[in-house]
Short mmCIF file of C-alpha atoms in Angstrom, two decimals:
data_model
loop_
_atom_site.label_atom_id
_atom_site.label_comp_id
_atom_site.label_asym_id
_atom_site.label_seq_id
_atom_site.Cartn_x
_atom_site.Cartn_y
_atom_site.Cartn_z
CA UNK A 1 0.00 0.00 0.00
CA UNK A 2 1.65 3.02 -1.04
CA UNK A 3 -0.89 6.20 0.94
CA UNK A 4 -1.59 6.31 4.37
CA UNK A 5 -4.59 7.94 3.50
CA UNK A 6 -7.99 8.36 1.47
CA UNK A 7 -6.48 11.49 1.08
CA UNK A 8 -3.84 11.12 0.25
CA UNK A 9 -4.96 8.47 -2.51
CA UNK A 10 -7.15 10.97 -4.19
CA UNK A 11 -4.22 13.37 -4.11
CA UNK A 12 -1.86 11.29 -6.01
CA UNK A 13 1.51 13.42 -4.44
CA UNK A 14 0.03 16.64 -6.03
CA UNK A 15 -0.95 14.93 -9.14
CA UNK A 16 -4.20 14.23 -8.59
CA UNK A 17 -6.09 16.21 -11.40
CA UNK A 18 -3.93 15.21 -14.02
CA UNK A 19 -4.40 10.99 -12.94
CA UNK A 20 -7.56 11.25 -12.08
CA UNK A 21 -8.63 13.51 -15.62
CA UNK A 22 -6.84 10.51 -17.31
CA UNK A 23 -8.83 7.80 -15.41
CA UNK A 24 -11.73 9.20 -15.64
CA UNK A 25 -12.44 10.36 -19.29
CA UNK A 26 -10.88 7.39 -20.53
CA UNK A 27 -13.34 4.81 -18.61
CA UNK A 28 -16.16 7.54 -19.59
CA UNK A 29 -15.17 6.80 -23.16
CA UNK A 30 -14.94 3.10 -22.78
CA UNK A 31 -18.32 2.91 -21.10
CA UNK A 32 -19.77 4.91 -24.29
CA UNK A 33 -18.64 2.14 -26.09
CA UNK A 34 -19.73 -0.61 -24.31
CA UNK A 35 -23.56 1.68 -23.85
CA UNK A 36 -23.82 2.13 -27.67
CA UNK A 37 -22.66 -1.08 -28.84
CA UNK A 38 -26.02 -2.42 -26.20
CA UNK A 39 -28.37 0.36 -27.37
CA UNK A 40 -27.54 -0.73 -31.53
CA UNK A 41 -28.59 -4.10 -30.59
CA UNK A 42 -31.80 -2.71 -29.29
CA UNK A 43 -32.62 -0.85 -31.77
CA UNK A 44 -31.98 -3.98 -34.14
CA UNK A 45 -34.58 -5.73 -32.27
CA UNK A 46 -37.16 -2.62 -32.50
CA UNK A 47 -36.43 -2.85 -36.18
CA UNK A 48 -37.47 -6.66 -36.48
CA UNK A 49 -40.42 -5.88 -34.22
CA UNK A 50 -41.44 -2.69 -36.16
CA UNK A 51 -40.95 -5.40 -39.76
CA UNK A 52 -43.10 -7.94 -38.40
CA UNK A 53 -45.60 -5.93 -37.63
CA UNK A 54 -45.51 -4.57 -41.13
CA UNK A 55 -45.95 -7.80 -42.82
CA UNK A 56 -48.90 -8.55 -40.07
CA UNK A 57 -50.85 -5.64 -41.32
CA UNK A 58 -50.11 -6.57 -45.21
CA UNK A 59 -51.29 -10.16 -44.20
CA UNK A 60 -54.49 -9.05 -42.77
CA UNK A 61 -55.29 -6.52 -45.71
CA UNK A 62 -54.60 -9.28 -48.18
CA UNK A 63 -57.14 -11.66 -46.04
CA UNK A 64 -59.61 -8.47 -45.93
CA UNK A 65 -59.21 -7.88 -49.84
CA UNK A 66 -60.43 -11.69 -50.83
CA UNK B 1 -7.72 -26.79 -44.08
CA UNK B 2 -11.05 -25.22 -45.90
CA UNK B 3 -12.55 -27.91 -44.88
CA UNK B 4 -12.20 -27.47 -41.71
CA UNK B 5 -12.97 -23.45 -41.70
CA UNK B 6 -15.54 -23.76 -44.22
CA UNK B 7 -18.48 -24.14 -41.12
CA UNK B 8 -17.50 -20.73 -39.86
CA UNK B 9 -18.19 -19.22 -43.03
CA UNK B 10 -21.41 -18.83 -41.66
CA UNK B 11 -22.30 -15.48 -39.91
CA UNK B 12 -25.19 -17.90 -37.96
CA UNK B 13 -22.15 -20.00 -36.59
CA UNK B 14 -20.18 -17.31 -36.04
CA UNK B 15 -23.06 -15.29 -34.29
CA UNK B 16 -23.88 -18.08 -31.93
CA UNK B 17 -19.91 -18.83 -31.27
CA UNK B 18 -19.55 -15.55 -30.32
CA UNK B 19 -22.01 -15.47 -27.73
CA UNK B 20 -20.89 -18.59 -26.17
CA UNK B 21 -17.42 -16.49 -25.64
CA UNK B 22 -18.44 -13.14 -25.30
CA UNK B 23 -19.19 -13.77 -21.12
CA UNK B 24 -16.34 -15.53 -20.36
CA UNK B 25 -13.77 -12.97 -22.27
CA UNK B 26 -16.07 -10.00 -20.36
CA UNK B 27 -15.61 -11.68 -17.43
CA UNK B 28 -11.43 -12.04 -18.03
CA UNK B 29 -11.59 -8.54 -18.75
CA UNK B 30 -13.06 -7.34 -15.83
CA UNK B 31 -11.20 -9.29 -13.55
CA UNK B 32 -7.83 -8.52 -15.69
CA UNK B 33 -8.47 -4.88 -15.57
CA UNK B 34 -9.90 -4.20 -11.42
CA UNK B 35 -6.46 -6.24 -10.60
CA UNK B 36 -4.38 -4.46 -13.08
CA UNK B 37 -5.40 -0.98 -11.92
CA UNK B 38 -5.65 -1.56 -8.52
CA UNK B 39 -2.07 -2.99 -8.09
CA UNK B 40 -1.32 -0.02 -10.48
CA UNK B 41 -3.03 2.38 -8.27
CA UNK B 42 -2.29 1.78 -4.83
CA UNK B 43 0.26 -0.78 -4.67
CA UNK B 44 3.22 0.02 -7.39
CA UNK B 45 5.62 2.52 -5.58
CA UNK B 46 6.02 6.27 -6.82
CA UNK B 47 8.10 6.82 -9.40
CA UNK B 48 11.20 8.85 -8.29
CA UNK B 49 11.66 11.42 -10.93
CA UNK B 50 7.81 11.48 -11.80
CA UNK B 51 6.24 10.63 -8.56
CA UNK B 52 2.44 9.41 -8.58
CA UNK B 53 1.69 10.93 -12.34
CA UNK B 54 3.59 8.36 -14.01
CA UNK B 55 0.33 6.17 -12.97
CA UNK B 56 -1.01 7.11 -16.11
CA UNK B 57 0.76 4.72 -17.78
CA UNK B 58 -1.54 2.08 -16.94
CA UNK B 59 -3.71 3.15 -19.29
CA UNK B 60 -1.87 5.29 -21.83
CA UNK B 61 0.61 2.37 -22.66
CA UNK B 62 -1.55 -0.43 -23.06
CA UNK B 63 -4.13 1.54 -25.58
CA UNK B 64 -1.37 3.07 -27.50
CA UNK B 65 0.28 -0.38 -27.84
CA UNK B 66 -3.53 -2.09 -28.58
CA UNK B 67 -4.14 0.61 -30.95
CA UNK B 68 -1.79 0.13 -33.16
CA UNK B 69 -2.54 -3.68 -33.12
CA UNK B 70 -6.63 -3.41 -33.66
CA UNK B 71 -5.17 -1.18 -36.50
CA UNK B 72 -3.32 -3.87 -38.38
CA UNK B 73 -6.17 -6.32 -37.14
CA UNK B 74 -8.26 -4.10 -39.15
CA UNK B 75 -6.30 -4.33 -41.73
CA UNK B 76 -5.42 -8.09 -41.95
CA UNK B 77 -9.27 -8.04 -42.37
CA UNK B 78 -9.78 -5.81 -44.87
CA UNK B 79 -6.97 -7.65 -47.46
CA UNK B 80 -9.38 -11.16 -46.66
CA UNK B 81 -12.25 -9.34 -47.32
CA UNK B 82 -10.70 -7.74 -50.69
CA UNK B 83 -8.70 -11.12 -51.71
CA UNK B 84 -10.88 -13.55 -50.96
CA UNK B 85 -14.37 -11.81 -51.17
CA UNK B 86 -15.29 -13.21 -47.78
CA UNK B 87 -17.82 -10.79 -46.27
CA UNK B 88 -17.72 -11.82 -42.56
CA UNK B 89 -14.43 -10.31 -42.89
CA UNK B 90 -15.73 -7.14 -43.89
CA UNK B 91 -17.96 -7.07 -41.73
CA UNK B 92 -15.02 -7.02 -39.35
CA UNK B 93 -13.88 -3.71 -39.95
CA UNK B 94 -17.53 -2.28 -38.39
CA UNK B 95 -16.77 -4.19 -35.33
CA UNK B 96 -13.32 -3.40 -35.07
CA UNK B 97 -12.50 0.52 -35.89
CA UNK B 98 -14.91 1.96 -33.41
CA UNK B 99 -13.27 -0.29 -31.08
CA UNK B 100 -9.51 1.29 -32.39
CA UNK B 101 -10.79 4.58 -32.58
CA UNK B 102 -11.60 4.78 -29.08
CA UNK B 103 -8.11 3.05 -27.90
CA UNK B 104 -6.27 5.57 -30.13
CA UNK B 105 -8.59 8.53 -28.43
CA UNK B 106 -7.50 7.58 -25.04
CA UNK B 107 -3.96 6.85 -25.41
CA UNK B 108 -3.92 10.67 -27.03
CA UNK B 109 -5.98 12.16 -24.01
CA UNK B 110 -4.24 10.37 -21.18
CA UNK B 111 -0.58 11.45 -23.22
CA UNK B 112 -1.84 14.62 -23.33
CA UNK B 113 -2.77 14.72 -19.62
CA UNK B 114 0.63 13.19 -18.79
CA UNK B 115 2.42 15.70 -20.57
CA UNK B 116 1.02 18.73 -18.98
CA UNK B 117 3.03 18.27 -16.01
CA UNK B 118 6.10 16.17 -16.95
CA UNK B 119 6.38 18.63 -20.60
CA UNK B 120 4.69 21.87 -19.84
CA UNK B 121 2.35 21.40 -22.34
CA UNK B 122 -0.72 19.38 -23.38
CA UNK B 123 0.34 18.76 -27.11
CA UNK B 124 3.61 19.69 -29.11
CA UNK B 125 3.30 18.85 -33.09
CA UNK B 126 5.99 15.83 -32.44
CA UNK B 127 6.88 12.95 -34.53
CA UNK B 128 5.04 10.38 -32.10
CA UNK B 129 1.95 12.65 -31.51
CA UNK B 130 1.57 13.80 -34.63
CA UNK B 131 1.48 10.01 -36.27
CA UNK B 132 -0.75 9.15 -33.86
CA UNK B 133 -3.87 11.39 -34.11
CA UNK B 134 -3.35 10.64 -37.67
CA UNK B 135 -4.07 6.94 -36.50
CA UNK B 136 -7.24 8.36 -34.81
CA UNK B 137 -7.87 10.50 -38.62
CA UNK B 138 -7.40 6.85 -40.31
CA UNK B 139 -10.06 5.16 -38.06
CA UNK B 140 -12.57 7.60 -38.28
CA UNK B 141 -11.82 7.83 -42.15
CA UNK B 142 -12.69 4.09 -42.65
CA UNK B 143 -15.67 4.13 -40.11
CA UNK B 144 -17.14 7.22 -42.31
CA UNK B 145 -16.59 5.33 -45.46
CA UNK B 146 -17.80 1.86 -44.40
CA UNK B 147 -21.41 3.71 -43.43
CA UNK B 148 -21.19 6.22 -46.42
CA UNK B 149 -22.13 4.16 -49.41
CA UNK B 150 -26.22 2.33 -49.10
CA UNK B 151 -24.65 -0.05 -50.68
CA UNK B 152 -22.61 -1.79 -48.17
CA UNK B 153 -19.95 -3.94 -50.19
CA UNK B 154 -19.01 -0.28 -51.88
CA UNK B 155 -18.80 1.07 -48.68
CA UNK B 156 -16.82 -2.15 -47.24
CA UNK B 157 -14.45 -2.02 -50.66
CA UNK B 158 -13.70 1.49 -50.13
CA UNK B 159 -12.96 1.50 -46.43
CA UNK B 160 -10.65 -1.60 -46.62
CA UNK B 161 -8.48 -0.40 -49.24
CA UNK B 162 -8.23 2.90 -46.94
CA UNK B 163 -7.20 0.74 -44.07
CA UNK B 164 -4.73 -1.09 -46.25
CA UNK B 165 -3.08 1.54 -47.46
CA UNK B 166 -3.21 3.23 -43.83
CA UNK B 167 -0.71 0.68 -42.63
CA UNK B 168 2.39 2.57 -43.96
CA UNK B 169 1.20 4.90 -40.24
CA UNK B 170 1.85 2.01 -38.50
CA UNK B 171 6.14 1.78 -38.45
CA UNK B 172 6.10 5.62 -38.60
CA UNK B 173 4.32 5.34 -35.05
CA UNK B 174 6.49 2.70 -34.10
CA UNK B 175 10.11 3.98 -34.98
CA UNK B 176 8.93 7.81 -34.91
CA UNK B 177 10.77 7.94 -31.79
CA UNK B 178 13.61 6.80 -33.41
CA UNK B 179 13.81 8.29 -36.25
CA UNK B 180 13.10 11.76 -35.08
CA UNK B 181 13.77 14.00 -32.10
CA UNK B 182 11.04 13.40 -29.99
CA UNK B 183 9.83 14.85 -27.21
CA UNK B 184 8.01 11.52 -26.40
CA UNK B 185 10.24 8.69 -24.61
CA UNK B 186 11.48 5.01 -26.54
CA UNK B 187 9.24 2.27 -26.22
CA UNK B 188 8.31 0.94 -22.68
CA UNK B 189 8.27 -2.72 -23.87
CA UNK B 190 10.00 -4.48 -25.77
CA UNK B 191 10.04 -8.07 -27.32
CA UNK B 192 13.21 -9.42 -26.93
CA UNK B 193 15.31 -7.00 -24.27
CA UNK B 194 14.25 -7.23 -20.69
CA UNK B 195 12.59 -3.50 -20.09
CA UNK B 196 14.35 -0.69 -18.39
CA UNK B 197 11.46 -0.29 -15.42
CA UNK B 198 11.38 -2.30 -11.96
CA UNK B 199 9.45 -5.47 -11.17
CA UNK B 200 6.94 -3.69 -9.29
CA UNK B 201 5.93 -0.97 -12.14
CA UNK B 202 6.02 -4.00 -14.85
CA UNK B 203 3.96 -6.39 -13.40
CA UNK B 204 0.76 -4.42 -13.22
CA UNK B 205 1.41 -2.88 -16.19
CA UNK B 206 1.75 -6.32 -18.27
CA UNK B 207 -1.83 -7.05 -16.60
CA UNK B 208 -3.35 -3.86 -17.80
CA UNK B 209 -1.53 -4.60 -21.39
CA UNK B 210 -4.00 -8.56 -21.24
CA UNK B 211 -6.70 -6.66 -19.64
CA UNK B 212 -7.27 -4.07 -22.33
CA UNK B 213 -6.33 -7.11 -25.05
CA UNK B 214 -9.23 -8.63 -23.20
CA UNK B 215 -11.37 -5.92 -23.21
CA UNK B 216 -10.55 -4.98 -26.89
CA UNK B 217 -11.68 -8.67 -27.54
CA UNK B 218 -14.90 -8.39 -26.01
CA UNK B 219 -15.48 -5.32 -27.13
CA UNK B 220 -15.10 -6.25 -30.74
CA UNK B 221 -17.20 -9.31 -30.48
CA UNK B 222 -19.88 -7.94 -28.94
CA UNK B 223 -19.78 -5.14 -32.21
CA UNK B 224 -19.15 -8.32 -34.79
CA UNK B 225 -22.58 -9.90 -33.27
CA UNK B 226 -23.92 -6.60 -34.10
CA UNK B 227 -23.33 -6.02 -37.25
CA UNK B 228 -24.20 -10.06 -38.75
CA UNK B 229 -27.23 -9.10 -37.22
CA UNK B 230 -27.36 -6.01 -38.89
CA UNK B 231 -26.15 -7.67 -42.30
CA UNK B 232 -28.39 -10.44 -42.11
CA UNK B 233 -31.29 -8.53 -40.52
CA UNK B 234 -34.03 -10.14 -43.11
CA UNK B 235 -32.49 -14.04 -42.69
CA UNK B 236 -34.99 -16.55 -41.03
CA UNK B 237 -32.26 -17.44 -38.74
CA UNK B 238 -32.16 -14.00 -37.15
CA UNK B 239 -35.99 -13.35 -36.95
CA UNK B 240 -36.22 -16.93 -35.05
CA UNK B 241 -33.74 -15.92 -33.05
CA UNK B 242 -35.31 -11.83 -32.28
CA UNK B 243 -38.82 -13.89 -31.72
CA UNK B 244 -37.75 -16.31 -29.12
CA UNK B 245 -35.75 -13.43 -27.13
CA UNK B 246 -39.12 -11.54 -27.04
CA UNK B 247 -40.78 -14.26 -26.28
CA UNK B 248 -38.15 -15.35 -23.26
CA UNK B 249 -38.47 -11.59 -22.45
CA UNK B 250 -42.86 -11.49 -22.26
CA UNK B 251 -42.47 -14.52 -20.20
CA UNK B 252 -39.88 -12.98 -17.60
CA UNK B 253 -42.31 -9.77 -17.48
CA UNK B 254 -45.52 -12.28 -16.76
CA UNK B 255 -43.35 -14.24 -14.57
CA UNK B 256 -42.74 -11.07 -12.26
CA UNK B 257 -46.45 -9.71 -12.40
#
């Protein structure tokens, strides 16, 4: 263990801002990543919904039609 | 041989191999990465000349290095998609360079953070920094051209041979600090010489190197399962497969009511 302190952690010897500035917009930019990679799978899944329901309605027009 | 890989030709295979992985490399990764930066953190000793700021290099040195190898990654995969027409292996290049792009990103943000108080400054036009937010330019260049075209083997043809001929960036990074007077330091590690740095700063840093290769992994699969999907969006494989996940879903919500 190399601080004695919480403190002294977040302080870094002086260097706090600079480590914890690194730290923290790089995991901020990984976690984008991982958020959009889960929301484009969503939306894939919204886009087979919103097909389906398409070729529901075209289904049931056809049956109305004959 | 082709006989062999001929079964994972098939983005279904592939798809469902991928998920089988996918947890278990996620779960490497996070494990890799809390030990990695935790040893890094709080239990490597200061540096002497740079005291507690040279922690950065936890994270800058492991994206810079994993940049540059998503990049030629990228690229491997963009001469099999153009030689051999395979199209799983341009569908790689979707899954990888928004993965590289964002390595490349952070090694350039945490340098520049790291420079501000070991340089003075947060960004000097030098050999090493310069070819390296032209690595980010290259990335973004291929991403833009792979989603610029409606028809996507255009847009796959045209970002490939941008990411082949994009390699030539790849020694200038390397040897830039070589070849030029940099203001950036040599290489951290090396191959075949023992590096210059003490058991205690190496070790966590060689975990941080597998954890972001980990992470890198994971992050790319979980964008290659995206885009077969995407690709193969009107396939019965992949509307049986939507259907029974909203099925599995209705059930959980019933289930819970």
């Amino acid at each position: 263990m190399q601080f004695d302190s919480w403190q002294a952690f977040i302080n870094m010897g002086g260097y706090g801002f600079y480590v914890w500035l690194a730290f923290g917009v790089s995991f901020l930019a990984l976690a984008l990543v991982v958020v959009q990679g889960l929301q484009a799978r969503r939306k894939l899944q919204q886009e087979f919904v919103k097909e389906q329901q398409r070729q529901q309605r075209l289904a049931r027009r056809k049956r109305e039609v004959t | 041989m082709w006989r062999w890989l001929h079964p994972y030709a098939k983005p279904e295979v592939v798809y469902h191999l991928l998920g089988r992985w996918l947890p278990w490399v996620t779960l490497g990764a996070v494990a890799t990465l809390s030990i990695g930066l935790i040893w890094g953190l709080v239990f490597a000793p200061a540096d002497y000349q740079q005291g507690d700021s040279y922690r950065i290099i936890f994270v800058h040195v492991p994206t810079a290095m994993l940049s540059m190898s998503l990049y030629l990654a990228l690229a491997i995969a963009a001469f099999i998609g153009r030689v051999w027409q395979l199209k799983m292996a341009d569908w790689a290049l979707a899954a990888i360079a928004p993965v590289g792009m964002v390595y490349t990103f952070i090694s350039l943000f945490t340098g520049a953070v790291w420079g501000k108080p070991m340089w003075g400054t947060w960004w000097e036009w030098d050999a090493r920094l310069t070819s390296q937010l032209i690595l980010l330019f290259l990335y973004i260049g291929v991403l833009a051209l792979y989603h610029a075209f409606s028809d996507n083997r255009t847009g796959a043809k045209a970002a490939g041979i941008l990411a082949m001929v994009g390699v030539i960036n790849i020694p200038i990074i390397r040897y830039s600090v070589e070849w030029w007077n940099s203001l950036h330091q040599g290489a951290t590690l090396t191959v075949f010489e023992r590096p210059p740095m003490a058991d205690s700063m190496l070790y966590p840093l060689l975990i941080c190197l597998l954890a972001f290769a980990l992470l890198a992994a994971a992050l790319v699969m979980q964008r290659m399962r995206n885009e077969i999907l995407r690709q193969e969006l009107r396939r019965p494989w992949v509307k049986a497969q939507f259907a029974a996940e909203l099925t599995e879903a209705n059930n959980g919500q019933k289930g819970q009511a």
